[in-house]
Short mmCIF file of C-alpha atoms and ligand atoms in Angstrom, two decimals:
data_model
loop_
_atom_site.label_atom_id
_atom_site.label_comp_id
_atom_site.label_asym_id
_atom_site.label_seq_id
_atom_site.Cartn_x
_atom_site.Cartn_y
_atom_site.Cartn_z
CA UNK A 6 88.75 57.39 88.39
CA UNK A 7 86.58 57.27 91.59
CA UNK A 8 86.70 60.33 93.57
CA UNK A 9 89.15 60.30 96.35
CA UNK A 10 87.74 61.35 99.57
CA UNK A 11 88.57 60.82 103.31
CA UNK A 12 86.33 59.85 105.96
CA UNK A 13 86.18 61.84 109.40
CA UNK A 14 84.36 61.10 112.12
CA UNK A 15 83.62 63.78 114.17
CA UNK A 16 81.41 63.13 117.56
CA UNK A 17 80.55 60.52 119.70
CA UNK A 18 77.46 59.68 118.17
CA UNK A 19 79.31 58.56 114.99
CA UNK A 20 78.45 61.10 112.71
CA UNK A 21 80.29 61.52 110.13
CA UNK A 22 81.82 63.27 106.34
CA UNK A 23 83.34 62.05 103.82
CA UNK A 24 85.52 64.84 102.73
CA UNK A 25 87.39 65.51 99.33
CA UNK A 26 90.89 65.09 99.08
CA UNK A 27 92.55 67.34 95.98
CA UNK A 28 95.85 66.74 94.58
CA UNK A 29 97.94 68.90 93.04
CA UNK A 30 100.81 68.52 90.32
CA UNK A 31 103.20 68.18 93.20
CA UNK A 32 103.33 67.93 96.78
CA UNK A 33 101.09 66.29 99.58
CA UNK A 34 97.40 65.99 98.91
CA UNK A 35 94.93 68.09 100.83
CA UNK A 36 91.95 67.36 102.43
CA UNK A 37 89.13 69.95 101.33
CA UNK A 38 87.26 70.92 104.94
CA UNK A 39 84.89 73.67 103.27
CA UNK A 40 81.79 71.70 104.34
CA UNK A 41 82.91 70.85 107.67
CA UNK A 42 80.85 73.90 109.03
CA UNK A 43 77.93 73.45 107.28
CA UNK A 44 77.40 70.01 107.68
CA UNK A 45 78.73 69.12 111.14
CA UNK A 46 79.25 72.51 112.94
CA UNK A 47 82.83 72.25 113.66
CA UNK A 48 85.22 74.84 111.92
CA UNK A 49 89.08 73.35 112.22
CA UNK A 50 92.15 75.28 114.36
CA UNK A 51 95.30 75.71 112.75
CA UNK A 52 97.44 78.56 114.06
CA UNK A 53 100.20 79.92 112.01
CA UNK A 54 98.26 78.07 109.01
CA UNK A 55 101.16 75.30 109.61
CA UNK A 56 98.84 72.64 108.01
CA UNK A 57 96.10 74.88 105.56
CA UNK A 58 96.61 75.18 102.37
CA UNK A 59 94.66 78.46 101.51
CA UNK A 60 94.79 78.43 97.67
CA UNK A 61 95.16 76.89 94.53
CA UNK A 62 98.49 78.19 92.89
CA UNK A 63 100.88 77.54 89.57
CA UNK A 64 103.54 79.84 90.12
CA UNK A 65 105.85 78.43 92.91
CA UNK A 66 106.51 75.10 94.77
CA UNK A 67 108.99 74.29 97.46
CA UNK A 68 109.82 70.86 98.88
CA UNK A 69 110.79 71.51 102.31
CA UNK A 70 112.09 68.15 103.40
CA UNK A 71 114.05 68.06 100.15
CA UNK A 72 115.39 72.02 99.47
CA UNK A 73 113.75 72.26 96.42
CA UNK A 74 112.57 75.39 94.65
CA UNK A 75 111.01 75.91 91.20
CA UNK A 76 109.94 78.85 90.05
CA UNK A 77 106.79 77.68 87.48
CA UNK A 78 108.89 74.93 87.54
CA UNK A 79 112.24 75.89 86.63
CA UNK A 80 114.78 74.92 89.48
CA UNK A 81 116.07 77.97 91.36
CA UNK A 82 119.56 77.00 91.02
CA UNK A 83 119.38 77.16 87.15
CA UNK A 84 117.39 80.04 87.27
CA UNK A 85 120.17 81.84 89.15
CA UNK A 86 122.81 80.66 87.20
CA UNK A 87 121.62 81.61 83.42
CA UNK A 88 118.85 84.00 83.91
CA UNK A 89 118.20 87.78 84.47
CA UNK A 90 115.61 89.22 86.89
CA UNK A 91 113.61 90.72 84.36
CA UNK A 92 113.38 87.65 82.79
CA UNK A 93 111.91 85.54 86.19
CA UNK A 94 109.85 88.63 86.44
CA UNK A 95 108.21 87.57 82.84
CA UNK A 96 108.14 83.73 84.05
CA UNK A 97 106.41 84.49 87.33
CA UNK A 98 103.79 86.86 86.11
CA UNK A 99 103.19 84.82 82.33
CA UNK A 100 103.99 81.51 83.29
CA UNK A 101 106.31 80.62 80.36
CA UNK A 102 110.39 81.85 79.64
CA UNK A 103 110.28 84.60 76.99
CA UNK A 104 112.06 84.53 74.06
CA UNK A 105 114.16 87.41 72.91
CA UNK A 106 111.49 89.82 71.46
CA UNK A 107 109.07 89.50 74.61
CA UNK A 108 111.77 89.69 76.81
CA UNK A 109 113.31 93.17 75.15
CA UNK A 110 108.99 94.65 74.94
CA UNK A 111 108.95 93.53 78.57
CA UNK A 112 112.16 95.21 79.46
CA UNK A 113 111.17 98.44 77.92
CA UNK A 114 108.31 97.99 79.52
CA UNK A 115 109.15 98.12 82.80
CA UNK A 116 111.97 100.88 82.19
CA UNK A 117 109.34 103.46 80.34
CA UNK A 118 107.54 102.93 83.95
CA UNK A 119 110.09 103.98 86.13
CA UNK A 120 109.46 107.65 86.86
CA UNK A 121 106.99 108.84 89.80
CA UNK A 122 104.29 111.33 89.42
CA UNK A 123 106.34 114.55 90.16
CA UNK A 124 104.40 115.01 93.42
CA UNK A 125 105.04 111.85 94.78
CA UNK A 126 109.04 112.87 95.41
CA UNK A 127 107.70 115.84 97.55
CA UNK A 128 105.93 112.87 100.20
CA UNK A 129 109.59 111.95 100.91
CA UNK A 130 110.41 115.44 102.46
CA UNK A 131 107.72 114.76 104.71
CA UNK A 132 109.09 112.34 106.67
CA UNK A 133 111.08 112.69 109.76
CA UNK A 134 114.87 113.20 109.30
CA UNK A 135 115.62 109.53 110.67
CA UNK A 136 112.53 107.20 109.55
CA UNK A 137 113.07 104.07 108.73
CA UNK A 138 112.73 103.42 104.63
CA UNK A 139 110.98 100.89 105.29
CA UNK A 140 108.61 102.74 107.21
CA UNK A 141 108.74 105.61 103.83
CA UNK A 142 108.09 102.47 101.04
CA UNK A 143 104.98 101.85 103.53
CA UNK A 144 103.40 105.10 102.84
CA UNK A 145 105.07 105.79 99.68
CA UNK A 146 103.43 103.02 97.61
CA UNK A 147 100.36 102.90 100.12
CA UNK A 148 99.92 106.37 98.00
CA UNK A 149 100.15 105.26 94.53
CA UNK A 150 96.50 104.64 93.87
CA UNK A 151 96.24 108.35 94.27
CA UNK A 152 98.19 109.11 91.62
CA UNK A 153 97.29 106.17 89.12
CA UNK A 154 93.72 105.96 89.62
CA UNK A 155 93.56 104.95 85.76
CA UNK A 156 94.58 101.11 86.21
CA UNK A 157 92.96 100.01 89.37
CA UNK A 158 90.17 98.55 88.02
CA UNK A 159 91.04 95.15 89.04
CA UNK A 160 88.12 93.58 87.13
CA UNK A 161 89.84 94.73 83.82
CA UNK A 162 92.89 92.84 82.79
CA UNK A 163 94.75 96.05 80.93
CA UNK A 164 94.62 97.44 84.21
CA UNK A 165 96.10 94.36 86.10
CA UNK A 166 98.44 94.33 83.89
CA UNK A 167 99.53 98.00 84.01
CA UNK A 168 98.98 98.34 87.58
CA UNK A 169 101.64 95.55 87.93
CA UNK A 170 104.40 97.02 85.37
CA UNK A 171 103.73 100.21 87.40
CA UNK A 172 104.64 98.68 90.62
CA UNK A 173 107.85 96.29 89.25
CA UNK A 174 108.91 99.66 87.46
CA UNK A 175 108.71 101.94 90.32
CA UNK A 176 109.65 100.04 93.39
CA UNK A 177 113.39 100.54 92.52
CA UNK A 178 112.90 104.67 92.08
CA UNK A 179 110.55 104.38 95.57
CA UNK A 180 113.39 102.54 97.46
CA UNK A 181 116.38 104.56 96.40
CA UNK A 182 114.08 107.71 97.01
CA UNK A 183 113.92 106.47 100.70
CA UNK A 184 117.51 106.23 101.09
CA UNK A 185 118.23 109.56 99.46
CA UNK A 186 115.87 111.23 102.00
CA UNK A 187 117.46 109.00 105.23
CA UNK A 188 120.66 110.24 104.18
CA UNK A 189 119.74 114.32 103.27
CA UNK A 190 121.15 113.41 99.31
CA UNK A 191 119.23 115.11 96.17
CA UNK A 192 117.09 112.30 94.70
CA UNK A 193 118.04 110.92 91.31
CA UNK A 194 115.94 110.51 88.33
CA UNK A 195 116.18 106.90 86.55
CA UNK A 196 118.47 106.54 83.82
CA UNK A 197 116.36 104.36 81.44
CA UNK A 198 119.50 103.11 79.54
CA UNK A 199 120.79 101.23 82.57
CA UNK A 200 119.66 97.55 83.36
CA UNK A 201 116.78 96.99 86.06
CA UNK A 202 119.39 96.70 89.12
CA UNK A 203 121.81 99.20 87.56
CA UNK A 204 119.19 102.26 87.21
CA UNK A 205 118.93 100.74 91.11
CA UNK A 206 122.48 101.40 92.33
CA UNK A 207 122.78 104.56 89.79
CA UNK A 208 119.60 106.13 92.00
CA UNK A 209 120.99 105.46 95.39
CA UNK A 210 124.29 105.93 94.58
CA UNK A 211 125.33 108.34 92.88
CA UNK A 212 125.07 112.78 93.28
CA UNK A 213 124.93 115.40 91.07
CA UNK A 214 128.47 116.55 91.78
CA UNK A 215 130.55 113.47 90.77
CA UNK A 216 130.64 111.06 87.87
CA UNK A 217 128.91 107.87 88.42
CA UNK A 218 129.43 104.42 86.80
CA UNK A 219 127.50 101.61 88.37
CA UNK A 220 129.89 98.81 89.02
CA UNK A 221 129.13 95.42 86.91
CA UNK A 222 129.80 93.42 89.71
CA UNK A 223 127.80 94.87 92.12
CA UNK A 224 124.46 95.12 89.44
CA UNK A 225 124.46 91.38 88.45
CA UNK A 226 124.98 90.42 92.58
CA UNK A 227 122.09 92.36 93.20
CA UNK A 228 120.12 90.73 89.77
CA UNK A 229 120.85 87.44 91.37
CA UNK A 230 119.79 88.44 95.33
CA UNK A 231 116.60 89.66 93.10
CA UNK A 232 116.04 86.35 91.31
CA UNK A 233 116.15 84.36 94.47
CA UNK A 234 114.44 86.30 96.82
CA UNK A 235 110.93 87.33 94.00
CA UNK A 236 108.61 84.64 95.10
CA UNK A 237 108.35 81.80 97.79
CA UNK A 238 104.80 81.04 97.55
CA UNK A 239 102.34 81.41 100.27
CA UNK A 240 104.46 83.50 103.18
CA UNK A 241 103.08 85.99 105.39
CA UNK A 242 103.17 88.84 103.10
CA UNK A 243 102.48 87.01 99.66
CA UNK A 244 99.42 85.74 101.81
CA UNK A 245 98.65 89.52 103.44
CA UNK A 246 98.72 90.43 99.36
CA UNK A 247 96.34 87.94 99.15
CA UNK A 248 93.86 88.52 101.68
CA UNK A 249 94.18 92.53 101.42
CA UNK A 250 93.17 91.67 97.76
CA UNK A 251 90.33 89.39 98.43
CA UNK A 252 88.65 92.34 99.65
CA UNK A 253 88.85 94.10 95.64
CA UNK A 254 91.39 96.68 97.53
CA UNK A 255 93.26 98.14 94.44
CA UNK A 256 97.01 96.47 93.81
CA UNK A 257 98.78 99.02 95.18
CA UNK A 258 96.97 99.24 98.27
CA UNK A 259 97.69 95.26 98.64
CA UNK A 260 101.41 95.71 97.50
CA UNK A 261 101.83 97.97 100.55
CA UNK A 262 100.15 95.65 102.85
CA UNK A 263 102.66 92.99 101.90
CA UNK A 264 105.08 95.47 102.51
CA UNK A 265 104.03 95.95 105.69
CA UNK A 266 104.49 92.20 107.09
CA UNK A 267 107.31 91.32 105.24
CA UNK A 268 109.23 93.98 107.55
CA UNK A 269 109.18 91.82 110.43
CA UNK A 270 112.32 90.41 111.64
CA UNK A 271 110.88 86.68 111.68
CA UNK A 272 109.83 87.63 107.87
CA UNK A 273 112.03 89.67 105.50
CA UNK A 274 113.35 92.06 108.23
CA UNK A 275 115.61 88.87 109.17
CA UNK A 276 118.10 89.86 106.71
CA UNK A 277 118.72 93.35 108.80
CA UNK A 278 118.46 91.74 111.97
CA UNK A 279 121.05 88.80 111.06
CA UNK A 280 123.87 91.80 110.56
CA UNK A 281 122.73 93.64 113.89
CA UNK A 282 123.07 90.03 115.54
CA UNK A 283 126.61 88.88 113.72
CA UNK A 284 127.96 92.61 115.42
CA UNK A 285 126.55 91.94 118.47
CA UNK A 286 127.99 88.42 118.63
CA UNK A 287 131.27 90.41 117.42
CA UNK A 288 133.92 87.39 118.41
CA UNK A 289 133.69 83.60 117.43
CA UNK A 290 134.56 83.32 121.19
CA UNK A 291 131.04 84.34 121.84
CA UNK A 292 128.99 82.15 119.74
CA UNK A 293 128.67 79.28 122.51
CA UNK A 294 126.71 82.06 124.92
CA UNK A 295 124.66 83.62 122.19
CA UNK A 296 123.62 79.41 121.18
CA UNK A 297 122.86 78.59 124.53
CA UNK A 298 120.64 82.26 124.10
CA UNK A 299 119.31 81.09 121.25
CA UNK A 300 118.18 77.06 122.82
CA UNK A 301 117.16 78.89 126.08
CA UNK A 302 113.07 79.41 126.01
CA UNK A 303 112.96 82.03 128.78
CA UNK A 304 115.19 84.26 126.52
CA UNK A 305 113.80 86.06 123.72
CA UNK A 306 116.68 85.61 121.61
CA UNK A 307 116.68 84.00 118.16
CA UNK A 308 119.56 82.77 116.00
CA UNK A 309 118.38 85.01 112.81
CA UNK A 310 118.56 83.48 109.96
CA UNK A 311 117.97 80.23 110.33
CA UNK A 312 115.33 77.92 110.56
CA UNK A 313 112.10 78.26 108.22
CA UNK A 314 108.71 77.44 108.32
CA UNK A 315 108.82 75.23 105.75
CA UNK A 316 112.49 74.02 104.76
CA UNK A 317 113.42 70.98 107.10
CA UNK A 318 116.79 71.12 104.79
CA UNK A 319 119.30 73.39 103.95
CA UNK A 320 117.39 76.38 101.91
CA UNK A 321 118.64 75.99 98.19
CA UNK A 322 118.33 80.10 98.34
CA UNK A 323 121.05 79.96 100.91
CA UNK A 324 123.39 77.85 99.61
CA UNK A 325 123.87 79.66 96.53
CA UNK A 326 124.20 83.26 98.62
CA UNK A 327 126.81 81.28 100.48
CA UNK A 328 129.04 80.67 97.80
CA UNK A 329 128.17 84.12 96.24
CA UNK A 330 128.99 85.86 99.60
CA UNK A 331 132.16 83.98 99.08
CA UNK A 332 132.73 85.61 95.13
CA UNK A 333 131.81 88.87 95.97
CA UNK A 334 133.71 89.17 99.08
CA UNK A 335 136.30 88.03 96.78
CA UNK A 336 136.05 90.65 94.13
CA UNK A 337 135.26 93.47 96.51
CA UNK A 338 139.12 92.43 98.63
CA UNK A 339 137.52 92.12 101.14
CA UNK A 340 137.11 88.75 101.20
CA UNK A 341 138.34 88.66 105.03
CA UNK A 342 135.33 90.41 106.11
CA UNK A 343 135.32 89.48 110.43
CA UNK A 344 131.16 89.20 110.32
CA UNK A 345 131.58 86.58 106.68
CA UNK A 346 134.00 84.80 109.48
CA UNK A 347 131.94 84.69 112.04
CA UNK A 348 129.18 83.54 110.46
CA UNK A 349 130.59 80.73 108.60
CA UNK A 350 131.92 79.48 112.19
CA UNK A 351 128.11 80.39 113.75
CA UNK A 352 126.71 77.70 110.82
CA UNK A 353 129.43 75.36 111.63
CA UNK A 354 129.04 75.36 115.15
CA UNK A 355 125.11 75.27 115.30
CA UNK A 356 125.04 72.21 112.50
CA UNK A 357 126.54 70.32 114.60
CA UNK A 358 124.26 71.34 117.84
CA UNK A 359 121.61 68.75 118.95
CA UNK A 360 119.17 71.89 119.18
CA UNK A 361 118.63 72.76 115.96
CA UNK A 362 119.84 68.72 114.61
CA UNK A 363 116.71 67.66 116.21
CA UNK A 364 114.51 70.91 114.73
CA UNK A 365 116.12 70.51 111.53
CA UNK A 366 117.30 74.37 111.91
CA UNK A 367 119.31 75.60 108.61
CA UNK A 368 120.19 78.91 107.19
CA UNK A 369 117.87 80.58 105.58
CA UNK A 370 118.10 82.94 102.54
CA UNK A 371 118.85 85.79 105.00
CA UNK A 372 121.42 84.76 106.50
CA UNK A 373 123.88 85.58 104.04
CA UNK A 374 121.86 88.12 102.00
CA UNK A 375 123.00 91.10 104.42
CA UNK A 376 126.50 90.15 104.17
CA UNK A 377 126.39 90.19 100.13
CA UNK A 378 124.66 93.56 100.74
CA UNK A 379 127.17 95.01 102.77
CA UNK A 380 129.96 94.14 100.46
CA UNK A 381 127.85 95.85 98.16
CA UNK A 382 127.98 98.54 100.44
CA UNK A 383 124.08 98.34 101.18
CA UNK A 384 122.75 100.78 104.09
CA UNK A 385 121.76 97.73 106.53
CA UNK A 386 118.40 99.91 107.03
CA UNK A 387 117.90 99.31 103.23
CA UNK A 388 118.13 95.19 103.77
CA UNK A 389 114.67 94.75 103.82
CA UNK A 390 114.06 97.18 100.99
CA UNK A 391 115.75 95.42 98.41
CA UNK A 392 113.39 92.22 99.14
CA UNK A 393 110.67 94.72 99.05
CA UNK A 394 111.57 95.21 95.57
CA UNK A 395 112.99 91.77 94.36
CA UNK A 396 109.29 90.46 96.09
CA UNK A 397 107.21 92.78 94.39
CA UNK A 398 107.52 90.31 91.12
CA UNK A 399 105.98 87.94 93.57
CA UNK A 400 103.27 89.57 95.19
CA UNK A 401 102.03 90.90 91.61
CA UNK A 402 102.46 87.50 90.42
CA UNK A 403 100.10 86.30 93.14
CA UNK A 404 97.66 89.13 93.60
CA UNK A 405 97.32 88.71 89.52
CA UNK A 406 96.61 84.66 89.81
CA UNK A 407 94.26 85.55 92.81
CA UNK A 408 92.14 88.41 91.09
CA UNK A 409 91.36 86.13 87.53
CA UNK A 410 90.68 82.72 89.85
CA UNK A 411 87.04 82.64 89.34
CA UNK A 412 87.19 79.81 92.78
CA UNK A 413 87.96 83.41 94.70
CA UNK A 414 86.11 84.32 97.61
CA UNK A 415 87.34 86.87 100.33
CA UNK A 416 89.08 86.08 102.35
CA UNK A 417 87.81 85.67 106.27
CA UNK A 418 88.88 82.70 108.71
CA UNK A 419 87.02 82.02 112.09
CA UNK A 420 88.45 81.93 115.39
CA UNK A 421 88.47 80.23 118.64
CA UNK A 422 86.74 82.17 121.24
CA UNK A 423 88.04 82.05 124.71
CA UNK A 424 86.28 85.49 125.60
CA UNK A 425 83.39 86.19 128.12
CA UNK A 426 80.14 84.63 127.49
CA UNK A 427 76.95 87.30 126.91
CA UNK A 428 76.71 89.38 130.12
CA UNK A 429 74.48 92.35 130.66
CA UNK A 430 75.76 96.23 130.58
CA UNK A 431 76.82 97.60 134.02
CA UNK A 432 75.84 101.64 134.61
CA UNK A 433 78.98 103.68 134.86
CA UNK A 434 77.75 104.52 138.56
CA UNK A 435 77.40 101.30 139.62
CA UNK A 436 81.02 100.04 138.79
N1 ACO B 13 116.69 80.08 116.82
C1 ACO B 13 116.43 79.26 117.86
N2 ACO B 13 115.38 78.40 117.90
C2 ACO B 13 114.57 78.35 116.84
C3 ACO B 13 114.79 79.16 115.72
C4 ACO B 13 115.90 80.06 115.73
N3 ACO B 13 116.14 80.85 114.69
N4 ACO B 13 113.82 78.93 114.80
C5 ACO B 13 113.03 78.00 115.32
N5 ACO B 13 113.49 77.65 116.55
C6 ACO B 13 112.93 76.60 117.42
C7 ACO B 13 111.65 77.06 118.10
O1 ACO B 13 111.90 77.67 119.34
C8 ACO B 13 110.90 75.76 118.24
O2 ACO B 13 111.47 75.04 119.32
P1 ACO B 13 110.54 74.07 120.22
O3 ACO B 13 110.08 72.98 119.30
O4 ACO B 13 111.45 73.59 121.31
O5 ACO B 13 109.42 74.91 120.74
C9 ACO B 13 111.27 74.98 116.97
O6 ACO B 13 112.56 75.51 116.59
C10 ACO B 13 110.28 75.18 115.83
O7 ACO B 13 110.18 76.57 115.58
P2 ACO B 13 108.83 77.34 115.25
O8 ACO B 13 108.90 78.72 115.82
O9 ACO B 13 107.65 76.51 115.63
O10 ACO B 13 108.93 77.42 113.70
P3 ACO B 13 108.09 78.35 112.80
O11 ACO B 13 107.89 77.63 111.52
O12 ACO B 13 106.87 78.84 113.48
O13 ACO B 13 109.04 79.63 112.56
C11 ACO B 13 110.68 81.06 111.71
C12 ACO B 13 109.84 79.80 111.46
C13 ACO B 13 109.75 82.24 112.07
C14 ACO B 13 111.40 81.43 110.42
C15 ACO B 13 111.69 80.79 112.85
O14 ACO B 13 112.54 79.75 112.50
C16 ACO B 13 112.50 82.05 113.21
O15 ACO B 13 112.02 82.90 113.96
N6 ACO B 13 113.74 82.19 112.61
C17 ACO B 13 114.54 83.37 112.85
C18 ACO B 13 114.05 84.53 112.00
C19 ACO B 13 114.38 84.35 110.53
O16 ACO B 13 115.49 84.03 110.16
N7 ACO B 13 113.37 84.62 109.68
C20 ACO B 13 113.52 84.58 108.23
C21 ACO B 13 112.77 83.43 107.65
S1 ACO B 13 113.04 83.35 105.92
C22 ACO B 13 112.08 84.58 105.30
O17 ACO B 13 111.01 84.89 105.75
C23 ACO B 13 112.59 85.34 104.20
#
């Protein structure tokens, strides 16, 4: 087959490059501009990377126009529906479902790892009273390589490998660490007989004074959140994973970079931020103001929650919270909760709103996940946590595929610059 290619002309004088265009299994093809520089001098100028595809990848694929989702191919909704966590954690990092033996050595895998180096608890004391866990996971796993200097060697695969059962392991015991310090509670050791989300809920919730049995219910809502919200290819902080890796940082180092940017509230801290809003908004009489907030481009203000950079369609990841928000709010009684209200009415209303018609603006995965976390009874300063955690998978997944991609180069893009052209150095005394 001949080699496809595209043909750009570039300057008045007609010169011009024929350029590669790749295809992949799925999804649009892509031109490859790598030469552009060297051959014609330009570079190209895509902010926000809306149109730049920045690596080669096998692990996830969305559709965006359609709401589709596969997870090395598997569809997200039948993921959710008959798998485990653990078990998508195996898929993303291998490639390929388990069957039962792998899945039980991966699963005692992961729970021999859960304990932290004795002197990592005492870094929690020495945070102020009121940080933000996020803010404590930062540093917290920022610190690792200190402690497990003997698998960051990222040119030798055992290492990879351990380094990322380390991190899957020990998220959970960092995160519930955080909330034990915010909230002045004795931390709790892992309990290596519960399930991955149960050893979760065990280590946040319960004390030394009182028997504590982690509710079934509340452990396979939180596997599912988990399922849906470990990997959605090439976002900001999968892609800061990536670039902090390019470098040869060590994982952990890169895990806590992707940290890092998925706290922002137009990133993972969206879940957090779509409770603060739904209290703020406290009334379904007050959605119409806080829409005409939300269309209004000298106010700051942001419906949170929906839209996406990439779904022009109802995000599969949402739908299925939606209903599950309805189920757990169910079990829990509570099922009248006034924010689950509200924000049913805030979908209605601003689906059927010319605004965010014409911008094809749905509800993303976060704007349910906080509800489903606060039935759970969640700390909404833990919200973005729990992705932390459930994302982890992911950024492994891709930091792993990134490392052992022999096309890998560090990462580095150009700029525009608008700055001042070469000037010469005024003397202090003369300015
Ligand atoms: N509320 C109001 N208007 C919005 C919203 C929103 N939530 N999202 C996008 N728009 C508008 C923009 O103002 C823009 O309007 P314009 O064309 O008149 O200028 C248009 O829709 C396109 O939006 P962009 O900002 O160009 O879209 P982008 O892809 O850059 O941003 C993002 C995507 C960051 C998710 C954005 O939709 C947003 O800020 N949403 C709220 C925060 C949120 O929920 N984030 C979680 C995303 S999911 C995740 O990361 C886990």
């Amino acid at each position: 087959m001949p080699k496809e290619t595209v043909t750009v002309i570039v300057n008045a004088t007609g010169e011009q490059l024929e350029l590669p265009v790749l295809r992949g299994s799925h999804g649009p093809p892509v031109i490859d501009i790598s030469q552009l520089p060297a051959k014609l001098g330009y570079f190209t100028y895509d902010p926000g990377f809306k149109g730049t595809a920045s690596c080669h990848s096998d692990i996830t694929y969305i559709d965006g126009d359609k709401g589709i989702l596969l997870y090395r191919g598997y569809p997200i909704d039948q993921l959710a529906e008959k798998s485990s966590f653990l078990e998508v954690a195996y898929l993303l990092l291998k490639g390929e479902l388990p069957d039962h033996p792998q899945l039980q050595t991966f699963t005692d895998t992961i729970m021999d790892h859960t304990m932290i180096h004795e002197n990592l608890r005492s870094f929690f004391g020495g945070f102020r009273y009121d940080a933000h866990p996020m803010a404590t996971m930062v540093g917290v796993v920022g610190s690792l390589s200190a402690f497990y200097h003997d698998s960051t060697d990222i040119n030798n695969p055992r290492h990879r490998e351990i380094a990322a059962h380390r991190m899957i392991a020990k998220m959970p015991t960092i995160a519930a660490a955080s909330y034990k310090s915010s909230v002045g509670q004795p931390y709790v050791y892992p309990n290596n007989k519960l399930g991955y989300c149960g050893n979760l809920l065990h280590m946040m919730f319960s004390v030394p004074c009182a028997e504590y049995e982690v509710n079934p219910v509340a452990e396979k809502a939180l596997d599912l959140l988990f399922i849906l919200h470990a990997d959605h290819e090439q976002n900001a902080s999968t892609s800061t994973v990536r670039l902090a890796g390019s470098s040869g940082a060590n994982p952990f180092a890169c895990i806590s970079s992707g940290i890092t940017a998925l706290w922002g509230p137009a990133h993972g801290g969206a879940n957090e931020a779509v409770l603060r809003m739904l209290e703020e908004i406290g009334d379904v009489s007050n959605i119409g103001k806080y829409l005409a907030k939300a269309k209004d481009k000298n106010d700051p203000f942001r419906l949170m929650g929906f839209g996406h950079r990439v779904y022009k369609n109802y995000d599969p990841r949402a739908r299925i919270l939606r209903k599950m928000c309805h189920e757990v709010l169910h079990e829990n009684g509570s099922s009248a909760d006034p924010l689950f209200e509200l924000a049913l009415r805030l979908e209605d209303i601003a689906l059927q709103d010319d605004y965010f018609i014409e911008r094809k603006l749905y509800p993303n995965v976060d704007f349910y996940s906080g509800l489903i976390y606060k039935a759970l009874k969640i700390p909404t300063n833990m919200f973005t946590v729990m992705f932390a955690i459930a994302r982890t998978v992911g950024w492994v997944a891709n930091w792993m595929e990134m490392v052992s991609d022999p096309r890998g180069v560090i990462g580095r893009p150009r700029q525009l610059y608008d700055g001042h052209c070469k000037r010469d150095y005024t003397p202090l005394s003369e300015r």
